[in-house]
Amino acid sequence: MNMIVLQSLSGISFLLMLHFILIPPLKLSRRVLLYAYILFCVIILSFPLNNWGTPILLIGCTLILATARNTYRVTNLILFLLTWIWSVAADYALSIPLRFLGIDFNKIYTVLPITLLFSLLHAALCILPCFFIGRRLHRRLETDRGVIPPKMQWLLFLEVSICSFIFLINIIFGSLNGYPTEILLFNGVLIFSFAAANFLIFLVLYRTLQDNKRLELKTQEQEKLTEYMTQLENHYQEIRRFKHDYINILSTLSAYIEENDMPRLSDYFERRIMPSRRLLLNKDETISRLSFIKVLEIKGLLYTKLIQAMNLDLNVTLELRQEITRIPMNLLTLTRILGIFLDNAMEAAVLTKERRVHVAIIPKDGKLFFHIENSSPPPAFPLEKLAEPGVSTKANHSGLGLSTVRLLLESVPCVQQYTVYENGTMKQILELSEEAQKTERQRIFPWLPRENGAGQNRQKGRAI
């Protein structure tokens, strides 16, 4: 009876550890399968197989997590093994002091008060650290997504797997010999030494990769600054050309005035000067609206892309009537997504007679909407397929932009994306929630009801 209590509490403790540590979203069916398998191994298989059931537990759980379609699949595999190692280390941290107090495993398994005390202490040592570490880990992974390359993640998984295998061999060897004090101490020292070494390796590696990521971001910022300076140089050249044209215009006007040829002067004014005036006023008005954006990264991106569109002789308009001082989304991710949408909009607009690109940034009801609209030929594929890798309207299927957007949006909370094509117009809409902080609650306690759709990513497409 005591063994059933001990194993049941141990299984529940391990489930709670995984619940706090593993990174969502895991599908409900996958989560139920994982938890049911753990309880089956811990409560049922542990009695006939004893410690020999542990390899079955680890292999089965690894396969369940490895076959899950999850953005953090490899990370969850590493975290699962680390959670198991932490649970084993906590077991030794309690068993060794009890052994010196004269309480061996037989008393832990047979005396109910000692069984309950051991189970509660073990649960506290396991669950509480996972709760606080999990919260911090999820926040850190949200902001530092992509810091650890996929190949490095697989190497870390291999390293943790080897350590788990070594621990497993020592645990089974110890159980076969009745866990004498010498083996118990040896296993405890071994596990704690490996755990400390792994912790230091992960810490140093993560900080090194984080520094490399910062250098990469600085390089990207420098590239954007260089592009901005190039645009300024181009504008300076345009001003010089306009000055030259302006002198020519004044000379022509002067000739008509000297000859008192008012009909030709009026015709020249209407044909040559008025269209240029309207074009200059439109460009100036569009660019001047960027002053409402106080977020420099987004302002720089839009400035560069709008000037690029104007240089392609596209009819560019910008709708922005309120100041934008804060954007509830990772700015690097947002600039990549907006850059892809704007590039696609320009490429499609140049193929149409209207040559129209419209950008609107609208704060409304606690949300921020980015609306990019352009004239476009009918897409060659249904909208829901355009975001799939390898599906492209470009030559040699070179377009990877929309599939990249889909991957980026998988890791971004409180963002919904809509794609619509109708009446020769393509629309890309991003809806950013101002209540991103609520998703942390949903990430930690996914069984709670969602609030206002927080934490959802949706991509809608309407067929032509």
Tab-separated table of C-alpha atoms in Angstrom:
chain	number	residue	atom	x	y	z
A	1	MET	CA	0.000	0.000	0.000
A	2	ASN	CA	2.805	2.404	0.897
A	3	MET	CA	4.487	1.692	-2.423
A	4	ILE	CA	1.289	2.633	-4.267
A	5	VAL	CA	1.118	5.921	-2.338
A	6	LEU	CA	4.799	6.623	-2.954
A	7	GLN	CA	4.648	5.850	-6.669
A	8	SER	CA	1.383	7.760	-7.148
A	9	LEU	CA	2.722	10.889	-5.466
A	10	SER	CA	5.983	10.544	-7.390
A	11	GLY	CA	4.096	10.277	-10.690
A	12	ILE	CA	1.896	13.303	-9.947
A	13	SER	CA	4.965	15.279	-8.898
A	14	PHE	CA	6.719	14.428	-12.166
A	15	LEU	CA	3.641	15.441	-14.180
A	16	LEU	CA	3.520	18.840	-12.487
A	17	MET	CA	7.234	19.349	-13.116
A	18	LEU	CA	6.733	18.706	-16.831
A	19	HIS	CA	3.639	20.880	-16.915
A	20	PHE	CA	5.587	23.876	-15.633
A	21	ILE	CA	8.780	23.207	-17.618
A	22	LEU	CA	7.689	22.050	-21.085
A	23	ILE	CA	7.116	24.829	-23.593
A	24	PRO	CA	3.652	25.085	-25.152
A	25	PRO	CA	1.851	24.730	-27.404
A	26	LEU	CA	1.543	20.953	-27.030
A	27	LYS	CA	-1.711	19.613	-28.473
A	28	LEU	CA	-4.155	18.411	-25.835
A	29	SER	CA	-4.179	14.895	-27.291
A	30	ARG	CA	-0.357	14.771	-27.188
A	31	ARG	CA	-0.288	16.089	-23.613
A	32	VAL	CA	-2.902	13.552	-22.454
A	33	LEU	CA	-0.960	10.733	-24.148
A	34	LEU	CA	2.291	11.834	-22.485
A	35	TYR	CA	0.777	12.139	-19.014
A	36	ALA	CA	-1.164	8.872	-19.286
A	37	TYR	CA	1.970	7.023	-20.380
A	38	ILE	CA	3.977	8.445	-17.455
A	39	LEU	CA	1.322	7.386	-14.934
A	40	PHE	CA	1.153	3.934	-16.531
A	41	CYS	CA	4.919	3.452	-16.237
A	42	VAL	CA	5.273	4.933	-12.740
A	43	ILE	CA	2.270	3.304	-11.084
A	44	ILE	CA	1.739	0.033	-13.004
A	45	LEU	CA	5.033	-1.005	-14.638
A	46	SER	CA	7.115	-0.059	-11.585
A	47	PHE	CA	5.802	-2.998	-9.536
A	48	PRO	CA	6.658	-5.934	-11.838
A	49	LEU	CA	9.734	-4.322	-13.399
A	50	ASN	CA	11.030	-2.149	-10.544
A	51	ASN	CA	13.812	0.154	-11.863
A	52	TRP	CA	13.827	-1.690	-15.202
A	53	GLY	CA	10.671	0.247	-16.026
A	54	THR	CA	12.594	3.521	-16.061
A	55	PRO	CA	14.205	2.928	-19.507
A	56	ILE	CA	10.736	2.158	-20.898
A	57	LEU	CA	9.483	5.416	-19.359
A	58	LEU	CA	12.296	7.517	-20.837
A	59	ILE	CA	12.210	5.926	-24.300
A	60	GLY	CA	8.426	6.150	-24.597
A	61	CYS	CA	8.233	9.775	-23.445
A	62	THR	CA	11.099	10.715	-25.771
A	63	LEU	CA	9.246	9.202	-28.729
A	64	ILE	CA	6.010	10.987	-27.811
A	65	LEU	CA	7.772	14.365	-27.610
A	66	ALA	CA	9.960	13.715	-30.680
A	67	THR	CA	6.926	13.011	-32.883
A	68	ALA	CA	5.036	16.111	-31.719
A	69	ARG	CA	4.729	18.938	-34.238
A	70	ASN	CA	5.920	21.656	-31.933
A	71	THR	CA	8.159	24.662	-32.585
A	72	TYR	CA	10.193	23.820	-29.452
A	73	ARG	CA	10.301	20.046	-30.038
A	74	VAL	CA	14.057	19.607	-29.468
A	75	THR	CA	14.014	22.049	-26.560
A	76	ASN	CA	11.205	20.071	-24.926
A	77	LEU	CA	13.186	16.837	-25.367
A	78	ILE	CA	16.145	18.419	-23.557
A	79	LEU	CA	13.912	19.836	-20.832
A	80	PHE	CA	12.200	16.474	-20.320
A	81	LEU	CA	15.507	14.688	-19.670
A	82	LEU	CA	16.743	17.516	-17.458
A	83	THR	CA	13.495	17.322	-15.467
A	84	TRP	CA	14.003	13.594	-14.961
A	85	ILE	CA	17.613	14.188	-13.869
A	86	TRP	CA	16.410	16.853	-11.436
A	87	SER	CA	13.830	14.427	-10.017
A	88	VAL	CA	16.524	11.750	-9.531
A	89	ALA	CA	18.880	14.294	-7.938
A	90	ALA	CA	16.142	15.370	-5.515
A	91	ASP	CA	15.558	11.720	-4.620
A	92	TYR	CA	19.252	11.286	-3.757
A	93	ALA	CA	19.313	14.613	-1.908
A	94	LEU	CA	16.703	13.180	0.475
A	95	SER	CA	17.784	9.517	0.542
A	96	ILE	CA	21.422	10.137	1.549
A	97	PRO	CA	20.648	12.231	4.696
A	98	LEU	CA	17.939	9.747	5.700
A	99	ARG	CA	20.415	6.886	5.317
A	100	PHE	CA	22.798	8.610	7.768
A	101	LEU	CA	19.846	9.009	10.136
A	102	GLY	CA	19.332	5.245	10.034
A	103	ILE	CA	16.324	5.314	7.691
A	104	ASP	CA	16.852	3.040	4.709
A	105	PHE	CA	14.609	2.353	1.698
A	106	ASN	CA	12.725	-0.391	3.514
A	107	LYS	CA	11.459	2.084	6.119
A	108	ILE	CA	10.609	4.624	3.422
A	109	TYR	CA	8.520	2.003	1.623
A	110	THR	CA	6.884	0.405	4.717
A	111	VAL	CA	6.346	3.162	7.326
A	112	LEU	CA	3.447	5.365	6.134
A	113	PRO	CA	4.432	8.605	7.965
A	114	ILE	CA	7.977	8.372	6.574
A	115	THR	CA	6.562	7.566	3.119
A	116	LEU	CA	4.323	10.654	3.180
A	117	LEU	CA	7.107	12.889	4.546
A	118	PHE	CA	9.538	11.662	1.907
A	119	SER	CA	6.968	12.134	-0.879
A	120	LEU	CA	6.019	15.659	0.228
A	121	LEU	CA	9.635	16.786	0.613
A	122	HIS	CA	10.513	15.271	-2.753
A	123	ALA	CA	7.527	17.021	-4.377
A	124	ALA	CA	8.549	20.360	-2.858
A	125	LEU	CA	12.158	19.983	-4.062
A	126	CYS	CA	10.906	19.148	-7.557
A	127	ILE	CA	7.770	21.211	-8.217
A	128	LEU	CA	8.665	24.589	-6.703
A	129	PRO	CA	11.942	25.064	-8.645
A	130	CYS	CA	10.224	23.958	-11.869
A	131	PHE	CA	7.409	26.445	-11.312
A	132	PHE	CA	9.704	29.460	-10.933
A	133	ILE	CA	12.338	28.305	-13.445
A	134	GLY	CA	9.611	27.489	-15.986
A	135	ARG	CA	8.097	30.972	-15.797
A	136	ARG	CA	11.450	32.634	-16.284
A	137	LEU	CA	12.467	30.168	-18.993
A	138	HIS	CA	9.314	30.739	-21.061
A	139	ARG	CA	9.739	34.521	-20.908
A	140	ARG	CA	13.394	34.220	-21.874
A	141	LEU	CA	12.684	31.904	-24.819
A	142	GLU	CA	10.029	34.308	-26.088
A	143	THR	CA	12.499	37.190	-26.291
A	144	ASP	CA	15.584	35.127	-27.243
A	145	ARG	CA	13.966	32.822	-29.790
A	146	GLY	CA	16.525	31.491	-32.244
A	147	VAL	CA	19.541	32.100	-29.976
A	148	ILE	CA	20.489	28.400	-29.939
A	149	PRO	CA	20.810	27.033	-33.506
A	150	PRO	CA	18.981	23.747	-34.304
A	151	LYS	CA	22.222	21.758	-34.734
A	152	MET	CA	23.433	22.957	-31.331
A	153	GLN	CA	20.113	21.920	-29.788
A	154	TRP	CA	20.506	18.381	-31.134
A	155	LEU	CA	24.075	18.217	-29.766
A	156	LEU	CA	22.800	19.316	-26.351
A	157	PHE	CA	20.073	16.698	-26.517
A	158	LEU	CA	22.698	14.046	-27.323
A	159	GLU	CA	24.855	15.189	-24.389
A	160	VAL	CA	21.922	15.107	-21.955
A	161	SER	CA	20.854	11.693	-23.302
A	162	ILE	CA	24.332	10.261	-22.641
A	163	CYS	CA	24.272	11.627	-19.084
A	164	SER	CA	20.801	10.143	-18.520
A	165	PHE	CA	22.012	6.777	-19.812
A	166	ILE	CA	24.969	6.827	-17.377
A	167	PHE	CA	22.672	7.716	-14.473
A	168	LEU	CA	20.261	4.959	-15.464
A	169	ILE	CA	22.994	2.307	-15.483
A	170	ASN	CA	24.167	3.366	-12.010
A	171	ILE	CA	20.603	3.414	-10.643
A	172	ILE	CA	19.861	-0.106	-11.949
A	173	PHE	CA	23.257	-1.394	-10.700
A	174	GLY	CA	22.575	0.103	-7.284
A	175	SER	CA	19.114	-1.485	-7.077
A	176	LEU	CA	20.537	-4.916	-7.981
A	177	ASN	CA	22.960	-4.616	-5.050
A	178	GLY	CA	20.363	-3.390	-2.585
A	179	TYR	CA	21.605	0.207	-2.588
A	180	PRO	CA	24.465	-0.077	-0.037
A	181	THR	CA	25.561	3.236	1.431
A	182	GLU	CA	28.764	3.306	-0.621
A	183	ILE	CA	26.899	2.969	-3.939
A	184	LEU	CA	24.245	5.427	-2.812
A	185	LEU	CA	26.918	8.010	-2.012
A	186	PHE	CA	28.772	7.299	-5.255
A	187	ASN	CA	25.615	7.704	-7.340
A	188	GLY	CA	24.681	10.860	-5.474
A	189	VAL	CA	28.087	12.465	-6.029
A	190	LEU	CA	28.063	11.366	-9.684
A	191	ILE	CA	24.595	12.764	-10.383
A	192	PHE	CA	25.217	16.069	-8.609
A	193	SER	CA	28.590	16.470	-10.328
A	194	PHE	CA	27.112	15.828	-13.760
A	195	ALA	CA	24.158	18.095	-12.984
A	196	ALA	CA	26.460	20.935	-11.903
A	197	ALA	CA	28.682	20.445	-14.973
A	198	ASN	CA	25.673	20.439	-17.290
A	199	PHE	CA	24.317	23.568	-15.657
A	200	LEU	CA	27.622	25.405	-16.153
A	201	ILE	CA	27.881	24.193	-19.755
A	202	PHE	CA	24.353	25.369	-20.552
A	203	LEU	CA	24.908	28.697	-18.800
A	204	VAL	CA	28.199	29.506	-20.540
A	205	LEU	CA	26.931	28.304	-23.921
A	206	TYR	CA	23.690	30.263	-23.638
A	207	ARG	CA	25.449	33.486	-22.670
A	208	THR	CA	27.964	33.055	-25.491
A	209	LEU	CA	25.220	32.479	-28.036
A	210	GLN	CA	23.269	35.383	-26.587
A	211	ASP	CA	26.281	37.672	-27.081
A	212	ASN	CA	26.595	36.414	-30.661
A	213	LYS	CA	22.909	37.184	-31.208
A	214	ARG	CA	23.412	40.715	-29.914
A	215	LEU	CA	26.347	41.179	-32.291
A	216	GLU	CA	24.174	39.904	-35.130
A	217	LEU	CA	21.439	42.374	-34.231
A	218	LYS	CA	23.963	45.203	-34.082
A	219	THR	CA	25.218	44.163	-37.507
A	220	GLN	CA	21.672	44.263	-38.833
A	221	GLU	CA	21.144	47.693	-37.295
A	222	GLN	CA	24.370	48.868	-38.922
A	223	GLU	CA	23.168	47.529	-42.266
A	224	LYS	CA	19.888	49.375	-41.846
A	225	LEU	CA	21.779	52.554	-40.976
A	226	THR	CA	23.934	52.119	-44.079
A	227	GLU	CA	20.802	51.646	-46.179
A	228	TYR	CA	19.297	54.741	-44.593
A	229	MET	CA	22.408	56.774	-45.412
A	230	THR	CA	22.254	55.484	-48.987
A	231	GLN	CA	18.675	56.677	-49.219
A	232	LEU	CA	19.727	60.100	-47.910
A	233	GLU	CA	22.443	60.244	-50.566
A	234	ASN	CA	19.880	59.361	-53.230
A	235	HIS	CA	17.610	62.131	-51.962
A	236	TYR	CA	20.476	64.576	-52.136
A	237	GLN	CA	21.038	63.597	-55.767
A	238	GLU	CA	17.318	64.004	-56.413
A	239	ILE	CA	17.440	67.479	-54.907
A	240	ARG	CA	20.345	68.371	-57.195
A	241	ARG	CA	18.416	67.084	-60.213
A	242	PHE	CA	15.313	68.953	-59.112
A	243	LYS	CA	17.372	72.141	-58.748
A	244	HIS	CA	18.612	71.694	-62.302
A	245	ASP	CA	15.083	71.033	-63.582
A	246	TYR	CA	13.758	73.972	-61.570
A	247	ILE	CA	16.224	76.327	-63.285
A	248	ASN	CA	15.157	74.963	-66.673
A	249	ILE	CA	11.486	75.442	-65.783
A	250	LEU	CA	12.108	79.049	-64.738
A	251	SER	CA	14.011	79.680	-67.979
A	252	THR	CA	11.116	78.290	-70.029
A	253	LEU	CA	8.574	80.350	-68.104
A	254	SER	CA	10.740	83.422	-68.549
A	255	ALA	CA	10.832	82.876	-72.335
A	256	TYR	CA	7.041	82.626	-72.568
A	257	ILE	CA	6.611	85.713	-70.381
A	258	GLU	CA	9.081	87.761	-72.422
A	259	GLU	CA	7.174	86.875	-75.608
A	260	ASN	CA	3.878	87.503	-73.795
A	261	ASP	CA	2.661	84.132	-75.082
A	262	MET	CA	0.023	83.466	-72.428
A	263	PRO	CA	-1.764	80.537	-74.186
A	264	ARG	CA	1.457	78.517	-74.477
A	265	LEU	CA	2.473	79.559	-70.945
A	266	SER	CA	-0.875	78.325	-69.589
A	267	ASP	CA	-0.606	75.067	-71.531
A	268	TYR	CA	2.962	74.472	-70.333
A	269	PHE	CA	1.956	75.177	-66.752
A	270	GLU	CA	-0.946	72.712	-66.859
A	271	ARG	CA	0.986	69.938	-68.658
A	272	ARG	CA	4.378	70.082	-66.955
A	273	ILE	CA	4.223	71.947	-63.661
A	274	MET	CA	0.876	70.945	-62.120
A	275	PRO	CA	1.445	67.131	-62.396
A	276	SER	CA	4.911	67.505	-60.839
A	277	ARG	CA	3.425	69.670	-58.089
A	278	ARG	CA	0.770	67.082	-57.229
A	279	LEU	CA	3.365	64.290	-57.269
A	280	LEU	CA	5.753	66.171	-54.992
A	281	LEU	CA	2.958	67.109	-52.596
A	282	ASN	CA	1.775	63.469	-52.416
A	283	LYS	CA	5.283	62.153	-51.692
A	284	ASP	CA	5.963	64.830	-49.108
A	285	GLU	CA	2.624	64.243	-47.368
A	286	THR	CA	3.164	60.478	-47.277
A	287	ILE	CA	6.682	60.707	-45.846
A	288	SER	CA	5.722	63.439	-43.370
A	289	ARG	CA	3.150	61.114	-41.734
A	290	LEU	CA	6.009	58.908	-40.540
A	291	SER	CA	6.630	61.549	-37.852
A	292	PHE	CA	3.709	59.981	-35.948
A	293	ILE	CA	5.791	56.806	-35.438
A	294	LYS	CA	8.094	57.115	-32.424
A	295	VAL	CA	9.413	53.545	-32.702
A	296	LEU	CA	12.612	54.076	-34.699
A	297	GLU	CA	12.940	50.508	-36.020
A	298	ILE	CA	9.492	50.587	-37.642
A	299	LYS	CA	9.903	54.171	-38.824
A	300	GLY	CA	13.207	53.306	-40.533
A	301	LEU	CA	11.735	50.241	-42.232
A	302	LEU	CA	8.670	52.082	-43.527
A	303	TYR	CA	10.752	55.050	-44.685
A	304	THR	CA	13.066	52.793	-46.689
A	305	LYS	CA	10.260	50.715	-48.214
A	306	LEU	CA	8.034	53.687	-49.074
A	307	ILE	CA	10.895	55.498	-50.793
A	308	GLN	CA	11.712	52.296	-52.643
A	309	ALA	CA	8.076	52.056	-53.799
A	310	MET	CA	8.073	55.696	-54.907
A	311	ASN	CA	11.246	55.126	-56.907
A	312	LEU	CA	9.328	52.357	-58.728
A	313	ASP	CA	6.690	54.990	-59.669
A	314	LEU	CA	4.043	53.291	-57.559
A	315	ASN	CA	1.044	55.181	-56.214
A	316	VAL	CA	1.921	55.059	-52.515
A	317	THR	CA	-0.341	56.210	-49.680
A	318	LEU	CA	0.152	56.010	-45.917
A	319	GLU	CA	-2.737	56.183	-43.453
A	320	LEU	CA	-1.517	57.173	-40.001
A	321	ARG	CA	-3.376	59.688	-37.836
A	322	GLN	CA	-2.208	58.921	-34.274
A	323	GLU	CA	1.160	58.722	-32.586
A	324	ILE	CA	2.576	55.205	-32.210
A	325	THR	CA	4.853	55.163	-29.176
A	326	ARG	CA	4.847	51.465	-28.286
A	327	ILE	CA	4.371	48.230	-30.216
A	328	PRO	CA	3.394	45.051	-28.280
A	329	MET	CA	5.602	42.695	-30.279
A	330	ASN	CA	9.233	41.786	-30.751
A	331	LEU	CA	10.470	44.517	-33.107
A	332	LEU	CA	12.960	42.336	-34.980
A	333	THR	CA	10.220	39.815	-35.768
A	334	LEU	CA	7.773	42.557	-36.750
A	335	THR	CA	10.242	44.282	-39.082
A	336	ARG	CA	10.951	40.968	-40.822
A	337	ILE	CA	7.233	40.300	-41.327
A	338	LEU	CA	6.414	43.838	-42.508
A	339	GLY	CA	9.459	43.818	-44.805
A	340	ILE	CA	8.217	40.614	-46.478
A	341	PHE	CA	4.665	41.973	-46.851
A	342	LEU	CA	5.885	45.278	-48.338
A	343	ASP	CA	8.298	43.578	-50.755
A	344	ASN	CA	5.502	41.273	-51.955
A	345	ALA	CA	3.143	44.254	-52.283
A	346	MET	CA	5.600	46.189	-54.457
A	347	GLU	CA	6.403	43.158	-56.625
A	348	ALA	CA	2.688	42.577	-57.283
A	349	ALA	CA	1.775	46.265	-57.758
A	350	VAL	CA	4.311	46.842	-60.554
A	351	LEU	CA	2.497	44.150	-62.589
A	352	THR	CA	-0.825	46.020	-62.534
A	353	LYS	CA	-2.180	49.084	-64.261
A	354	GLU	CA	-3.156	50.775	-60.974
A	355	ARG	CA	0.352	50.348	-59.449
A	356	ARG	CA	-1.119	51.034	-56.025
A	357	VAL	CA	0.312	50.360	-52.536
A	358	HIS	CA	-1.548	51.489	-49.415
A	359	VAL	CA	-0.221	51.151	-45.848
A	360	ALA	CA	-2.382	51.876	-42.806
A	361	ILE	CA	-1.414	51.736	-39.115
A	362	ILE	CA	-4.499	51.980	-36.937
A	363	PRO	CA	-4.685	51.822	-33.106
A	364	LYS	CA	-8.191	50.730	-32.105
A	365	ASP	CA	-9.809	49.221	-29.004
A	366	GLY	CA	-6.501	48.423	-27.310
A	367	LYS	CA	-5.110	46.779	-30.437
A	368	LEU	CA	-2.761	47.869	-33.199
A	369	PHE	CA	-3.531	47.018	-36.826
A	370	PHE	CA	-0.993	46.970	-39.672
A	371	HIS	CA	-2.922	46.973	-42.968
A	372	ILE	CA	-0.954	46.555	-46.205
A	373	GLU	CA	-3.011	46.684	-49.396
A	374	ASN	CA	-1.898	46.626	-53.030
A	375	SER	CA	-3.224	46.123	-56.525
A	376	SER	CA	-2.366	42.612	-57.644
A	377	PRO	CA	-2.975	40.085	-60.393
A	378	PRO	CA	-5.007	37.059	-59.269
A	379	PRO	CA	-2.809	34.637	-57.248
A	380	ALA	CA	-1.887	31.415	-59.026
A	381	PHE	CA	-2.643	29.372	-55.873
A	382	PRO	CA	-5.369	29.416	-53.187
A	383	LEU	CA	-4.452	31.801	-50.381
A	384	GLU	CA	-4.156	29.044	-47.765
A	385	LYS	CA	-1.386	27.417	-49.843
A	386	LEU	CA	0.692	30.551	-50.423
A	387	ALA	CA	2.282	30.290	-46.967
A	388	GLU	CA	3.452	26.711	-47.525
A	389	PRO	CA	7.179	26.158	-48.236
A	390	GLY	CA	7.898	25.623	-51.918
A	391	VAL	CA	4.649	27.261	-53.091
A	392	SER	CA	5.456	30.484	-54.918
A	393	THR	CA	4.324	32.609	-57.835
A	394	LYS	CA	7.963	33.630	-58.471
A	395	ALA	CA	10.332	32.116	-60.992
A	396	ASN	CA	11.901	28.790	-59.931
A	397	HIS	CA	9.734	28.853	-56.800
A	398	SER	CA	12.167	31.237	-55.141
A	399	GLY	CA	9.580	32.931	-52.925
A	400	LEU	CA	9.982	31.883	-49.282
A	401	GLY	CA	8.616	35.048	-47.694
A	402	LEU	CA	5.111	33.967	-46.674
A	403	SER	CA	6.305	30.601	-45.331
A	404	THR	CA	8.870	32.530	-43.254
A	405	VAL	CA	6.052	34.759	-41.969
A	406	ARG	CA	4.090	31.684	-40.901
A	407	LEU	CA	7.077	30.322	-38.955
A	408	LEU	CA	7.675	33.696	-37.298
A	409	LEU	CA	4.027	34.020	-36.253
A	410	GLU	CA	4.063	30.585	-34.583
A	411	SER	CA	6.236	31.993	-31.796
A	412	VAL	CA	4.513	35.369	-31.395
A	413	PRO	CA	1.718	35.714	-28.823
A	414	CYS	CA	-1.312	37.960	-29.265
A	415	VAL	CA	-0.939	38.281	-33.032
A	416	GLN	CA	-3.524	37.409	-35.642
A	417	GLN	CA	-2.848	37.569	-39.385
A	418	TYR	CA	-5.385	37.750	-42.182
A	419	THR	CA	-4.810	37.398	-45.932
A	420	VAL	CA	-7.589	38.467	-48.303
A	421	TYR	CA	-7.765	38.853	-52.078
A	422	GLU	CA	-10.784	40.465	-53.713
A	423	ASN	CA	-11.506	42.693	-56.717
A	424	GLY	CA	-7.873	42.840	-57.833
A	425	THR	CA	-6.627	43.851	-54.386
A	426	MET	CA	-4.414	41.841	-52.028
A	427	LYS	CA	-4.675	42.665	-48.320
A	428	GLN	CA	-2.348	41.595	-45.504
A	429	ILE	CA	-3.542	42.507	-42.006
A	430	LEU	CA	-1.674	42.067	-38.729
A	431	GLU	CA	-3.634	42.467	-35.494
A	432	LEU	CA	-1.434	43.064	-32.432
A	433	SER	CA	-2.961	42.927	-28.968
A	434	GLU	CA	-1.923	45.492	-26.386
A	435	GLU	CA	-2.468	42.898	-23.611
A	436	ALA	CA	0.473	40.626	-24.387
A	437	GLN	CA	1.237	40.203	-20.695
A	438	LYS	CA	-1.901	38.084	-20.256
A	439	THR	CA	-0.462	35.339	-22.410
A	440	GLU	CA	2.103	34.538	-19.711
A	441	ARG	CA	-0.752	33.406	-17.470
A	442	GLN	CA	-2.174	31.259	-20.251
A	443	ARG	CA	1.262	29.799	-21.044
A	444	ILE	CA	1.805	28.697	-17.449
A	445	PHE	CA	-1.813	27.559	-16.839
A	446	PRO	CA	-3.075	26.437	-20.266
A	447	TRP	CA	-6.155	24.706	-18.774
A	448	LEU	CA	-7.600	28.104	-17.749
A	449	PRO	CA	-10.064	29.791	-20.167
A	450	ARG	CA	-8.494	32.214	-22.654
A	451	GLU	CA	-9.157	35.909	-22.237
A	452	ASN	CA	-10.220	37.860	-25.305
A	453	GLY	CA	-8.484	35.350	-27.550
A	454	ALA	CA	-5.081	36.038	-25.999
A	455	GLY	CA	-2.245	33.856	-27.129
A	456	GLN	CA	-3.851	32.841	-30.401
A	457	ASN	CA	-2.212	32.918	-33.797
A	458	ARG	CA	-4.532	32.676	-36.748
A	459	GLN	CA	-3.975	32.928	-40.430
A	460	LYS	CA	-7.098	33.293	-42.529
A	461	GLY	CA	-7.264	33.101	-46.264
A	462	ARG	CA	-10.253	33.580	-48.508
A	463	ALA	CA	-10.159	31.713	-51.805
A	464	ILE	CA	-10.555	33.661	-55.020
